[in-house]
Short mmCIF file of C-alpha atoms and ligand atoms in Angstrom, two decimals:
data_model
loop_
_atom_site.label_atom_id
_atom_site.label_comp_id
_atom_site.label_asym_id
_atom_site.label_seq_id
_atom_site.Cartn_x
_atom_site.Cartn_y
_atom_site.Cartn_z
CA MET R 450 18.69 -12.34 -2.40
CA SER R 451 18.10 -8.61 -2.43
CA LEU R 452 15.41 -6.20 -1.27
CA LEU R 453 15.89 -4.34 -4.55
CA PRO R 454 14.93 -6.04 -7.79
CA ARG R 455 17.64 -6.18 -10.43
CA THR R 456 17.03 -3.07 -12.50
CA THR R 457 17.63 -2.94 -16.22
CA SER R 458 18.48 -0.12 -18.54
CA VAL R 459 15.74 0.48 -21.06
CA LYS R 460 15.80 3.19 -23.65
CA PRO R 461 13.22 5.97 -23.39
CA GLY R 462 10.72 5.58 -26.21
CA GLU R 463 11.08 1.77 -26.28
CA LYS R 464 7.83 -0.16 -26.87
CA PHE R 465 6.56 -3.07 -24.77
CA ASP R 466 3.64 -5.49 -24.95
CA VAL R 467 2.76 -4.61 -21.38
CA ILE R 468 3.93 -2.03 -18.87
CA ILE R 469 3.18 -2.90 -15.25
CA VAL R 470 2.91 0.14 -12.98
CA GLY R 471 3.73 -0.51 -9.31
CA LEU R 472 6.12 -2.75 -7.43
CA GLY R 473 4.00 -4.36 -4.72
CA PRO R 474 2.62 -7.91 -4.60
CA ALA R 475 0.10 -7.25 -7.40
CA ALA R 476 2.85 -6.04 -9.74
CA TYR R 477 5.09 -9.01 -8.89
CA GLY R 478 2.21 -11.42 -9.64
CA ALA R 479 1.53 -9.63 -12.93
CA ALA R 480 5.25 -9.56 -13.83
CA LEU R 481 5.70 -13.29 -13.25
CA TYR R 482 2.73 -14.23 -15.41
CA SER R 483 3.46 -11.66 -18.15
CA ALA R 484 6.98 -13.05 -18.42
CA ARG R 485 5.70 -16.64 -18.55
CA TYR R 486 3.31 -15.59 -21.36
CA MET R 487 6.46 -14.29 -23.07
CA LEU R 488 5.05 -10.78 -23.31
CA LYS R 489 7.69 -8.08 -23.70
CA THR R 490 7.27 -6.65 -20.20
CA LEU R 491 8.50 -3.60 -18.30
CA VAL R 492 7.78 -2.98 -14.61
CA ILE R 493 7.90 0.64 -13.42
CA GLY R 494 7.53 1.05 -9.67
CA GLU R 495 8.44 3.37 -6.85
CA THR R 496 8.87 1.20 -3.72
CA PRO R 497 9.95 -2.42 -4.13
CA GLY R 498 7.58 -4.50 -2.00
CA GLY R 499 4.91 -1.80 -1.64
CA GLN R 500 3.14 -2.09 1.71
CA LEU R 501 5.21 -5.15 2.56
CA THR R 502 8.02 -2.72 3.41
CA GLU R 503 5.91 -1.74 6.44
CA ALA R 504 4.78 -5.21 7.50
CA GLY R 505 6.38 -7.52 10.07
CA ILE R 506 5.84 -11.26 9.95
CA VAL R 507 3.40 -12.51 7.30
CA ASP R 508 1.80 -15.83 8.17
CA ASP R 509 -1.12 -16.03 5.78
CA TYR R 510 0.60 -16.55 2.42
CA LEU R 511 0.34 -20.18 1.48
CA GLY R 512 3.66 -22.00 1.53
CA LEU R 513 5.69 -19.22 3.19
CA ILE R 514 5.16 -19.95 6.86
CA GLU R 515 5.84 -17.08 9.29
CA ILE R 516 7.97 -15.24 6.77
CA GLN R 517 9.41 -11.80 7.51
CA ALA R 518 7.86 -9.36 5.00
CA SER R 519 11.38 -8.27 3.97
CA ASP R 520 12.25 -11.89 3.12
CA MET R 521 9.03 -12.14 1.15
CA ILE R 522 10.12 -9.15 -0.97
CA LYS R 523 13.48 -10.86 -1.58
CA VAL R 524 11.76 -14.09 -2.68
CA PHE R 525 9.46 -12.12 -5.01
CA ASN R 526 12.48 -10.31 -6.51
CA LYS R 527 14.33 -13.58 -7.03
CA HIS R 528 11.32 -15.06 -8.80
CA ILE R 529 10.94 -12.26 -11.33
CA GLU R 530 14.71 -12.08 -11.82
CA LYS R 531 14.57 -15.73 -12.95
CA TYR R 532 12.46 -14.51 -15.88
CA GLU R 533 14.69 -11.45 -16.44
CA VAL R 534 11.79 -9.00 -16.24
CA PRO R 535 13.16 -5.46 -16.65
CA VAL R 536 12.39 -3.20 -13.68
CA LEU R 537 12.68 0.58 -13.53
CA LEU R 538 12.56 2.33 -10.15
CA ASP R 539 10.53 5.38 -11.10
CA ILE R 540 7.14 7.03 -10.68
CA VAL R 541 4.55 6.98 -13.44
CA GLU R 542 2.99 10.40 -13.74
CA LYS R 543 0.71 9.98 -16.74
CA ILE R 544 -0.65 7.32 -19.05
CA GLU R 545 -1.61 8.79 -22.39
CA ASN R 546 -4.06 6.77 -24.46
CA ARG R 547 -3.17 7.36 -28.12
CA GLY R 548 -5.78 4.91 -29.40
CA ASP R 549 -3.36 2.45 -30.98
CA GLU R 550 -0.92 2.42 -28.03
CA PHE R 551 -0.30 3.84 -24.57
CA VAL R 552 2.48 6.26 -23.71
CA VAL R 553 3.58 5.88 -20.10
CA LYS R 554 5.31 9.01 -18.83
CA THR R 555 7.65 8.71 -15.85
CA LYS R 556 9.05 11.31 -13.49
CA ARG R 557 12.74 10.64 -14.14
CA LYS R 558 13.45 8.27 -17.01
CA GLY R 559 11.29 9.61 -19.79
CA GLU R 560 8.42 7.91 -21.57
CA PHE R 561 7.79 4.35 -22.74
CA LYS R 562 5.20 2.86 -25.09
CA ALA R 563 3.01 -0.19 -24.61
CA ASP R 564 0.09 -2.06 -26.14
CA SER R 565 -1.36 -2.66 -22.68
CA VAL R 566 -0.92 -1.43 -19.11
CA ILE R 567 -1.45 -3.17 -15.77
CA LEU R 568 -1.91 -0.95 -12.72
CA GLY R 569 -0.81 -2.39 -9.39
CA ILE R 570 -0.47 0.95 -7.66
CA GLY R 571 -1.91 0.05 -4.26
CA VAL R 572 -3.12 2.57 -1.71
CA LYS R 573 -1.59 5.47 0.23
CA ARG R 574 -1.69 6.05 3.98
CA ARG R 575 -4.41 8.47 5.08
CA LYS R 576 -3.42 11.69 6.83
CA LEU R 577 -5.19 13.07 9.89
CA GLY R 578 -5.30 16.67 8.63
CA VAL R 579 -4.88 18.41 12.01
CA PRO R 580 -2.57 21.28 12.98
CA GLY R 581 0.91 20.02 13.84
CA GLU R 582 0.75 16.91 11.65
CA GLN R 583 2.88 18.37 8.87
CA GLU R 584 5.09 20.37 11.22
CA PHE R 585 6.16 17.33 13.28
CA ALA R 586 6.36 14.82 10.44
CA GLY R 587 9.44 12.72 11.15
CA ARG R 588 9.87 14.45 14.54
CA GLY R 589 7.66 12.18 16.62
CA ILE R 590 4.93 11.44 14.10
CA SER R 591 4.87 8.09 12.34
CA TYR R 592 2.43 6.33 10.04
CA CYS R 593 3.85 2.88 10.61
CA SER R 594 3.94 1.32 14.09
CA VAL R 595 5.52 -1.87 12.79
CA CYS R 596 8.43 0.10 11.30
CA ASP R 597 9.05 2.72 13.99
CA ALA R 598 8.01 1.14 17.33
CA PRO R 599 11.63 0.40 18.40
CA LEU R 600 12.44 4.13 18.13
CA PHE R 601 10.02 4.78 21.02
CA LYS R 602 11.51 2.43 23.59
CA ASN R 603 10.70 3.63 27.14
CA ARG R 604 8.70 6.59 25.78
CA VAL R 605 5.00 7.49 25.94
CA VAL R 606 3.08 7.25 22.68
CA ALA R 607 -0.41 7.66 21.24
CA VAL R 608 -1.84 5.46 18.52
CA ILE R 609 -4.73 6.94 16.57
CA GLY R 610 -7.24 4.69 14.83
CA GLY R 611 -9.65 1.83 15.34
CA GLY R 612 -8.82 -0.71 12.64
CA ASP R 613 -6.47 -3.70 12.58
CA SER R 614 -3.39 -1.53 11.91
CA ALA R 615 -4.06 0.64 14.97
CA LEU R 616 -4.69 -2.36 17.21
CA GLU R 617 -1.66 -4.21 15.89
CA GLY R 618 0.35 -0.99 16.36
CA ALA R 619 -0.81 -0.59 19.97
CA GLU R 620 0.14 -4.20 20.69
CA ILE R 621 3.62 -3.85 19.21
CA LEU R 622 4.24 -0.49 20.88
CA SER R 623 3.14 -1.85 24.27
CA SER R 624 6.25 -4.01 24.32
CA TYR R 625 8.57 -1.04 23.69
CA SER R 626 6.91 2.02 25.21
CA THR R 627 6.13 2.63 28.87
CA LYS R 628 2.61 3.84 28.07
CA VAL R 629 0.40 3.66 24.99
CA TYR R 630 -2.79 5.70 24.54
CA LEU R 631 -5.09 4.18 21.93
CA ILE R 632 -7.28 7.03 20.67
CA HIS R 633 -10.37 6.00 18.73
CA ARG R 634 -13.39 8.03 17.61
CA ARG R 635 -15.86 5.27 18.54
CA ASP R 636 -16.24 2.86 21.44
CA THR R 637 -16.30 -0.20 19.20
CA PHE R 638 -13.59 -1.54 16.90
CA LYS R 639 -14.08 -2.37 13.26
CA GLY R 640 -10.97 -4.58 13.03
CA GLN R 641 -11.37 -7.64 10.85
CA GLN R 642 -9.67 -9.75 13.48
CA PRO R 643 -11.42 -9.48 16.91
CA ILE R 644 -8.49 -11.30 18.49
CA TYR R 645 -6.49 -8.04 18.27
CA VAL R 646 -8.96 -6.17 20.52
CA GLU R 647 -8.80 -8.89 23.17
CA THR R 648 -5.01 -9.03 23.02
CA VAL R 649 -4.63 -5.26 23.35
CA LYS R 650 -7.14 -5.08 26.23
CA LYS R 651 -4.91 -7.43 28.21
CA LYS R 652 -1.88 -5.12 27.94
CA PRO R 653 -1.56 -3.24 31.26
CA ASN R 654 0.26 -0.25 29.74
CA VAL R 655 -2.36 0.44 27.04
CA GLU R 656 -5.03 3.01 27.92
CA PHE R 657 -8.10 3.23 25.67
CA VAL R 658 -9.19 6.81 24.94
CA LEU R 659 -12.54 6.15 23.25
CA ASN R 660 -15.18 8.34 21.60
CA SER R 661 -12.36 10.81 21.11
CA VAL R 662 -10.65 12.63 18.26
CA VAL R 663 -7.29 14.38 18.01
CA LYS R 664 -7.65 18.12 17.40
CA GLU R 665 -3.98 19.09 17.34
CA ILE R 666 -0.45 17.79 17.79
CA LYS R 667 1.78 20.12 19.78
CA GLY R 668 5.47 20.35 20.61
CA ASP R 669 8.59 22.45 20.17
CA LYS R 670 11.36 20.69 18.23
CA VAL R 671 9.63 17.34 18.68
CA VAL R 672 6.14 16.15 19.60
CA LYS R 673 5.16 16.87 23.20
CA GLN R 674 1.35 16.64 23.43
CA VAL R 675 -1.79 15.57 21.61
CA VAL R 676 -4.94 17.59 22.14
CA VAL R 677 -7.94 15.26 22.35
CA GLU R 678 -11.66 16.02 22.32
CA ASN R 679 -14.20 13.62 23.81
CA LEU R 680 -17.05 13.58 21.29
CA LYS R 681 -19.65 12.58 23.91
CA THR R 682 -18.81 15.12 26.65
CA GLY R 683 -17.01 17.82 24.65
CA GLU R 684 -14.15 17.69 27.17
CA ILE R 685 -10.76 18.70 25.75
CA LYS R 686 -7.60 17.32 27.28
CA GLU R 687 -3.89 17.30 26.51
CA LEU R 688 -1.96 14.05 26.75
CA ASN R 689 1.81 14.26 27.19
CA VAL R 690 3.41 12.00 24.59
CA ASN R 691 6.75 11.60 22.81
CA GLY R 692 5.29 9.96 19.73
CA VAL R 693 2.09 9.85 17.71
CA PHE R 694 1.28 6.92 15.44
CA ILE R 695 -1.41 7.72 12.87
CA GLU R 696 -2.99 4.46 11.76
CA ILE R 697 -6.28 5.58 10.24
CA GLY R 698 -6.30 3.60 7.04
CA PHE R 699 -5.53 4.13 3.39
CA ASP R 700 -6.75 6.15 0.43
CA PRO R 701 -7.17 4.63 -3.03
CA PRO R 702 -5.44 6.26 -6.05
CA THR R 703 -8.62 8.00 -7.20
CA ASP R 704 -6.91 11.11 -8.59
CA PHE R 705 -4.38 9.05 -10.56
CA ALA R 706 -7.17 6.93 -12.05
CA LYS R 707 -9.43 9.86 -12.89
CA SER R 708 -6.65 11.96 -14.40
CA ASN R 709 -5.95 9.05 -16.75
CA GLY R 710 -9.62 8.61 -17.71
CA ILE R 711 -10.07 5.39 -15.72
CA GLU R 712 -13.36 4.87 -13.88
CA THR R 713 -13.48 4.39 -10.10
CA ASP R 714 -16.20 2.99 -7.82
CA THR R 715 -18.09 5.08 -5.26
CA ASN R 716 -15.24 4.63 -2.76
CA GLY R 717 -12.62 5.77 -5.28
CA TYR R 718 -11.07 2.36 -6.05
CA ILE R 719 -10.35 1.44 -9.69
CA LYS R 720 -13.39 -0.33 -11.11
CA VAL R 721 -12.52 -3.73 -12.57
CA ASP R 722 -14.50 -6.74 -13.79
CA GLU R 723 -13.70 -10.37 -12.96
CA TRP R 724 -10.87 -10.32 -15.53
CA MET R 725 -9.33 -7.21 -13.98
CA ARG R 726 -10.33 -5.10 -16.98
CA THR R 727 -10.77 -1.40 -16.24
CA SER R 728 -13.11 0.96 -18.09
CA VAL R 729 -10.29 1.62 -20.61
CA PRO R 730 -9.70 -1.24 -23.08
CA GLY R 731 -6.08 -2.37 -22.76
CA VAL R 732 -5.70 -1.10 -19.19
CA PHE R 733 -5.98 -3.67 -16.40
CA ALA R 734 -5.63 -3.28 -12.64
CA ALA R 735 -4.88 -5.58 -9.73
CA GLY R 736 -4.47 -5.56 -5.97
CA ASP R 737 -5.39 -3.02 -3.31
CA CYS R 738 -6.04 -0.21 -5.81
CA THR R 739 -9.07 -2.04 -7.25
CA SER R 740 -12.69 -2.65 -6.35
CA ALA R 741 -12.21 -6.40 -6.88
CA TRP R 742 -13.24 -9.27 -4.64
CA LEU R 743 -15.36 -7.24 -2.20
CA GLY R 744 -12.31 -5.28 -1.11
CA PHE R 745 -10.52 -8.28 0.38
CA ARG R 746 -7.03 -6.77 0.32
CA GLN R 747 -4.17 -9.12 1.15
CA VAL R 748 -0.86 -10.21 -0.37
CA ILE R 749 -2.35 -13.46 -1.60
CA THR R 750 -5.28 -11.72 -3.35
CA ALA R 751 -3.05 -8.99 -4.84
CA VAL R 752 -0.66 -11.57 -6.33
CA ALA R 753 -3.57 -13.62 -7.68
CA GLN R 754 -5.21 -10.57 -9.23
CA GLY R 755 -1.86 -9.65 -10.80
CA ALA R 756 -1.79 -13.09 -12.43
CA VAL R 757 -5.36 -12.62 -13.72
CA ALA R 758 -4.54 -9.14 -15.06
CA ALA R 759 -1.50 -10.54 -16.91
CA THR R 760 -3.68 -13.24 -18.45
CA SER R 761 -6.12 -10.58 -19.66
CA ALA R 762 -3.26 -8.44 -21.01
CA TYR R 763 -1.90 -11.49 -22.85
CA ARG R 764 -5.30 -12.14 -24.47
CA TYR R 765 -5.72 -8.46 -25.33
CA VAL R 766 -2.26 -8.10 -26.88
CA THR R 767 -2.47 -11.37 -28.83
CA GLU R 768 -5.85 -10.43 -30.23
CA LYS R 769 -4.60 -6.95 -31.13
CA LYS R 770 -1.53 -8.32 -32.91
CA GLY R 771 -3.66 -10.93 -34.69
CA LYS R 772 -5.76 -8.13 -36.20
CA LYS R 773 -2.75 -6.35 -37.73
C1 FAD C 1377 1.57 -2.89 8.27
C2 FAD C 1377 0.92 -3.81 7.28
C3 FAD C 1377 0.88 -5.18 7.54
C4 FAD C 1377 0.28 -6.06 6.61
N1 FAD C 1377 0.26 -7.39 6.89
C5 FAD C 1377 -0.26 -8.26 5.99
C6 FAD C 1377 -0.24 -9.68 6.25
O1 FAD C 1377 0.26 -10.15 7.27
N2 FAD C 1377 -0.77 -10.49 5.28
C7 FAD C 1377 -1.33 -10.01 4.12
O2 FAD C 1377 -1.76 -10.80 3.29
N3 FAD C 1377 -1.38 -8.68 3.88
C8 FAD C 1377 -0.86 -7.80 4.77
N4 FAD C 1377 -0.92 -6.44 4.53
C9 FAD C 1377 -1.60 -5.97 3.31
C10 FAD C 1377 -0.74 -6.19 2.06
O3 FAD C 1377 0.56 -5.67 2.29
C11 FAD C 1377 -1.40 -5.52 0.86
O4 FAD C 1377 -2.67 -6.08 0.67
C12 FAD C 1377 -0.56 -5.71 -0.42
O5 FAD C 1377 0.73 -5.17 -0.25
C13 FAD C 1377 -1.23 -5.06 -1.62
O6 FAD C 1377 -0.37 -5.16 -2.71
P1 FAD C 1377 -0.48 -4.15 -3.97
O7 FAD C 1377 0.61 -4.54 -4.89
O8 FAD C 1377 -1.86 -4.15 -4.47
O9 FAD C 1377 -0.25 -2.70 -3.38
P2 FAD C 1377 0.95 -2.06 -2.55
O10 FAD C 1377 1.60 -3.06 -1.69
O11 FAD C 1377 0.36 -0.85 -1.94
O12 FAD C 1377 2.01 -1.65 -3.66
C14 FAD C 1377 1.77 -0.59 -4.55
C15 FAD C 1377 3.05 -0.26 -5.29
O13 FAD C 1377 2.77 0.67 -6.32
C16 FAD C 1377 3.75 1.71 -6.29
N5 FAD C 1377 3.17 2.89 -6.93
C17 FAD C 1377 2.06 3.58 -6.57
N6 FAD C 1377 1.83 4.58 -7.45
C18 FAD C 1377 2.82 4.51 -8.37
C19 FAD C 1377 3.15 5.28 -9.53
N7 FAD C 1377 2.38 6.31 -9.92
N8 FAD C 1377 4.26 4.96 -10.22
C20 FAD C 1377 5.04 3.92 -9.85
N9 FAD C 1377 4.77 3.14 -8.77
C21 FAD C 1377 3.68 3.45 -8.05
C22 FAD C 1377 4.08 1.85 -4.82
O14 FAD C 1377 5.30 2.50 -4.62
C23 FAD C 1377 4.14 0.37 -4.42
O15 FAD C 1377 5.37 -0.19 -4.79
C24 FAD C 1377 -0.31 -5.55 5.41
C25 FAD C 1377 -0.26 -4.17 5.15
C26 FAD C 1377 0.35 -3.31 6.07
C27 FAD C 1377 0.41 -1.84 5.77
#
């Protein structure tokens, strides 16, 4: 089993019943169901596995007990390969609505046509936006504790954020690094799983730096310090660190949606109804990129929404063909 799905050569200009954009859990769920509905399907995605490439052990997907996220990606690939779903590793830049069909334009492999489109484009990691962040990217700054913690063995690190990812990151890093500063702008944690806060509090090498924000990341060739401001006292201090983990959440693909004429909700997620229909007839969306299911964003919900979106695409395409 492979981490990369079997890719297929498709000719630019070729027409499909459905093009699925993305290659995370939502896209895999949509691909499986589209293939089972015998829709002519093409999947175009950038990173096989999506956010799963950053996860460690997943233990909340029914039937796959304590599975490594990388093994989960392999199982997903194997399942869609069984149905011979063509996959292109590429980035979709534009979806043009020509009224009677969609033209999906990619960065590298040209354009493809489809009667319907399913978006499973997920979310992107949020940036801090402070001086030094760009400069030291890849030189001591990481956005994924799960992926990069082993690189900071016996070093001093700072984790920035107050959600589950930051807490999970601090816990993982505490077993590699000599010291972990957990820098959070509040003195309470909004993590969905309170157990993380309790676990991290018990780690002797984790120091909580609360009510504080990072103003700057400094260094020479690599990161050396973070400059932190206490929001209550105004005190500014510099912490000596070798690594900075920015775990401050994710941004939805608002610009992508808007530039393709697709409505978003007030938080910028793609607006969908219970059948995963977007504001554009023939375009469906699933997974973390959507406003669905009160924002409950997990692998199991993304896959399920992908299946629902494929069902809607099937109904849409069949009805459209029936009218011809
Ligand atoms: C560190 C970490 C740990 C996690 N642990 C768990 C866990 O234990 N259990 C759990 O249920 N969930 C977990 N999650 C959440 C889970 O991974 C997500 O809910 C899930 O991956 C969402 O799937 P998705 O397909 O909607 O989006 P994503 O996984 O974000 O995938 C989106 C895909 O779309 C592609 N894409 C985006 N734009 C384009 C474009 N324009 N053209 C082509 N491709 C594009 C991306 O490259 C990517 O392949 C974790 C997440 C993280 C970050």
